[in-house]
Amino acid sequence: MNIKEKGFFISITAISLLFGILPVANAMHIMEGYLPVGYCIAWGAICIPFLVVGYLSIKKTIAANRKSITLFAMAGAFVFVLSSLKIPSVTGSCSHMTGTGLGAILFGPAAVSILGIIVLIFQAILLAHGGLTTLGANTFSMAIAGPFVTYGIYKLCQLLKVNKYVGIFLAASIGDLFTYCVTSAELALAYPSATGGVLASALKFLAVFAPTQLPLAIIEGILTVVIIMGLETYAKPELTKIGFFGGNK
Amino acid sequence: MGEPILKIRDLHYAYGNGTPALNRIDADIYEGEKIAVIGSNGAGKSTFFLNANGVLTPDRGEISYRGTIINKKNLKELRKNIGIVFQDADNQIIASTVMAEVGFGPMNLKLPKEEVLRRVEEALTYMNILDYKDRPPHYLSGGEKKRVSIADIIAMKSEIIIFDEPTAGLDPLNTQMLEEVLDKLGSEGKTMLISTHDVDFVYRWAERAIVFSQGKIIADGTPLKIFQSEEILKKANLKRPTLMEVYDLLVEKHLLEDTKAYPTSTQAFKEMLGNM
Amino acid sequence: MSTIALKGEHWDGHTHGDGINHRHHKIRHKHGEGSSIDFYAYASNIRDWNPAFKVSLSMLTLVLSIVLNNPYVSLAVIVAMGYLTIIEGGLSIQAYLSILMIPISFILLGTITIGIDFSTQPIGQYNLHLGFFYVFTSLAKLKIMFFLMLKVFAAISAMEMMSLSTPSSEIISVMQRVHVPKLFTELMNLIYRYIFILIDVNIKMRNSANSRLGFCDIKTSWYTFGKIASNLLIVSFKKANAYYDAMEARCYDGDLIFLEEDKKVTTLQIAKAAVFVSFLMLLWGFTR
């Protein structure tokens, strides 16, 4: 090992030690200022059709029943608060649910895209998680891609008559994993590796975030099941009442 | 007494699950009255208020405001003139600054902005919270939120103000503040309806009491009369005010002559004892 | 570092439930409350500046620091925004730094991931042989990493200038003025208010669960967490109904309109902002 190598090795060790101690950031928000301007615009543009569909679906529901506006708002606030709760953990690390998977199962993915972007704006403004220029990229990964995959798997499991709770677990955790993959891809597209291009870069990001994101996906799945079980015990009438949200049947 | 401001006839209301919450309610509210609405939890008081304000539409029966029967078209007239201060201020406060919150009602009345600002200022001064103008409700204490929720209704200048259990969750100091506000409003001739479980308060404040039990009005009269009727007290699960109990106790022990002239305040009681 | 964080948990084991106060956030305004950024926004000395002015300045600066992508511009932005937030706004340096540091783990992880690469050849100035391949980085890459971090902090400080001095309701009213769809801003207004109500409910439920040993071990903790979350959702549905009734009782008829105070923007403020923006452009022009 030459001197340069030694220095490099020491700094790597120091950095990895630092990560062991540092609290883990909320889910996987891409930070303010992290993406070059072209990517900010492109991701924002990709979100627009989904947001328009979500907006129209919410608008339709509210036009049919004006009272649902406070319900939608409460649902949005709920997703925000749920994603800000510290998940109990053994190691004392600070991890959070995304909550959008649960939202997609309960309210449908279209409504969640709008609620999701609002939650992301508030997370940026109130909590300094994520950012406004990276809003497009974050919305796509967390409020669109993840929820749609969750909802798709949830429906598929219903169709295949998989045990309901297994289905919910799979839907929520795979949705979470998908969000993590999409975020890694977004970062990799903006910062391709010099030697291996986008693919190598994506693998790098996947690897770096895996230790925090893989367990988190499992936890998200378990907690989503626990929450829905709780809702079924305490809130059968309320759940039937929100049937117009896409329901939980 | 003249014509009542609010006339309610044969009102029926049932919630979605079918159990009737209000059953054949008749009531007349006259100008300047100070009315206490009493009865156990779930007796129908809050449902009655929401019907009286027009938020809930009665299944049967009619409400007339100043001689006009209320229908879908003039519903706003009813809401404008009958304000409700809700029990939980957190379920009422909607805006993110005190100023915007108190302005919410007047803005909905489509008043010009200068008028709204004037009313907000006036209501905040009335409730002594002008300093909180730019503060967000989420950094206010329970008592402060209560004041804001009362200012909300004062700014609307409604003719009748309904207070739904206003003292619930307030500390003694804030309860006193609330009573001062009620006295002030009363001295200005405001018509008020207050639901409460505090019989001592009913006894000292109200001129009239309406007793609800299982969705029906079982008594309507002066507090003194109502608290003297064993039957009503038993039916509505009410206790007698402490002052009346003490009076009767003294009579029973022959320490006081039984004139049935119950004192309405500790002050009056003191004078009565002093005259002996 | 870890001891400090642990101590933080000890102080108020009962408040970390709100989760919004990050562990490395040692400054707290009030017991168990939500977002400290929100709290500082109301306390800021520049709160009565015109919100549209603050939001536009912040957004323009944010966009410029990304578009110009220039380390000198980034430095100038960091200094100027720090000045506005700390000197003009009156926020303590400690509080400001703790907020800038919230995303630090993502920044470090992300930037290092960009900075290092793998290769079968020992290339770059710095490399490390790991069996079959080399991990390497180069001076040029380190420079890129450093500049990227500068840019990220410039962007964050520009955004924080806005959020540490402008309450969300005012930001939403600016969005309304630039014709963001009405239903969207209405939902934002309601959600902003409800967030604090649900945080309150959550704290109460958490405390009561805690007092009954709901968090005694990890398995119980997860169950309690889930139950609190489902209860929170039920409570929020009930509140939604009560809320709507209360709004209707005050003559709400489908149009959510709030009273706003007019805050005037001065010519001097606009002139200063214009000078600052031109300075950034010139700086970029000369150092390109």
XYZ file of N, CA, C and O in Angstrom, chain B residues 1-5 28-35 66 207-208:
64
model
N -93.475 40.196 24.718
C -92.169 39.743 24.225
C -92.056 39.880 22.715
O -90.982 39.877 22.145
N -93.189 39.949 22.042
C -93.155 40.106 20.587
C -92.893 38.792 19.873
O -93.005 37.716 20.449
N -92.534 38.936 18.599
C -92.294 37.762 17.775
C -90.955 37.115 18.122
O -89.982 37.809 18.389
N -90.869 35.804 18.118
C -89.563 35.181 18.340
C -88.625 35.397 17.145
O -89.100 35.548 16.010
N -87.303 35.435 17.405
C -86.346 35.531 16.294
C -86.322 34.199 15.557
O -86.312 34.127 14.345
N -89.095 28.299 20.732
C -89.085 29.687 20.262
C -87.973 30.412 20.985
O -87.853 30.318 22.196
N -87.169 31.124 20.215
C -86.087 31.886 20.834
C -86.392 33.367 20.637
O -86.588 33.811 19.510
N -86.437 34.108 21.747
C -86.762 35.541 21.662
C -85.486 36.368 21.787
O -84.468 35.920 22.309
N -85.593 37.587 21.339
C -84.437 38.470 21.320
C -83.925 38.732 22.740
O -84.704 38.976 23.661
N -82.591 38.673 22.894
C -81.969 39.020 24.166
C -82.038 37.943 25.227
O -81.613 38.168 26.351
N -82.559 36.766 24.884
C -82.669 35.716 25.892
C -81.316 35.085 26.203
O -80.439 34.984 25.336
N -81.168 34.675 27.450
C -79.970 33.942 27.850
C -80.409 32.530 28.224
O -80.954 32.303 29.294
N -80.178 31.611 27.288
C -80.749 30.274 27.427
C -79.652 29.244 27.679
O -78.632 29.229 26.990
N -87.060 35.115 11.937
C -87.755 36.398 11.814
C -88.923 36.323 10.835
O -89.074 37.149 9.933
N -81.529 32.703 32.058
C -82.880 33.156 32.359
C -83.869 32.055 32.047
O -84.982 32.027 32.536
N -83.404 31.165 31.181
C -84.289 30.108 30.710
C -83.435 28.875 30.477
O -82.272 28.986 30.075
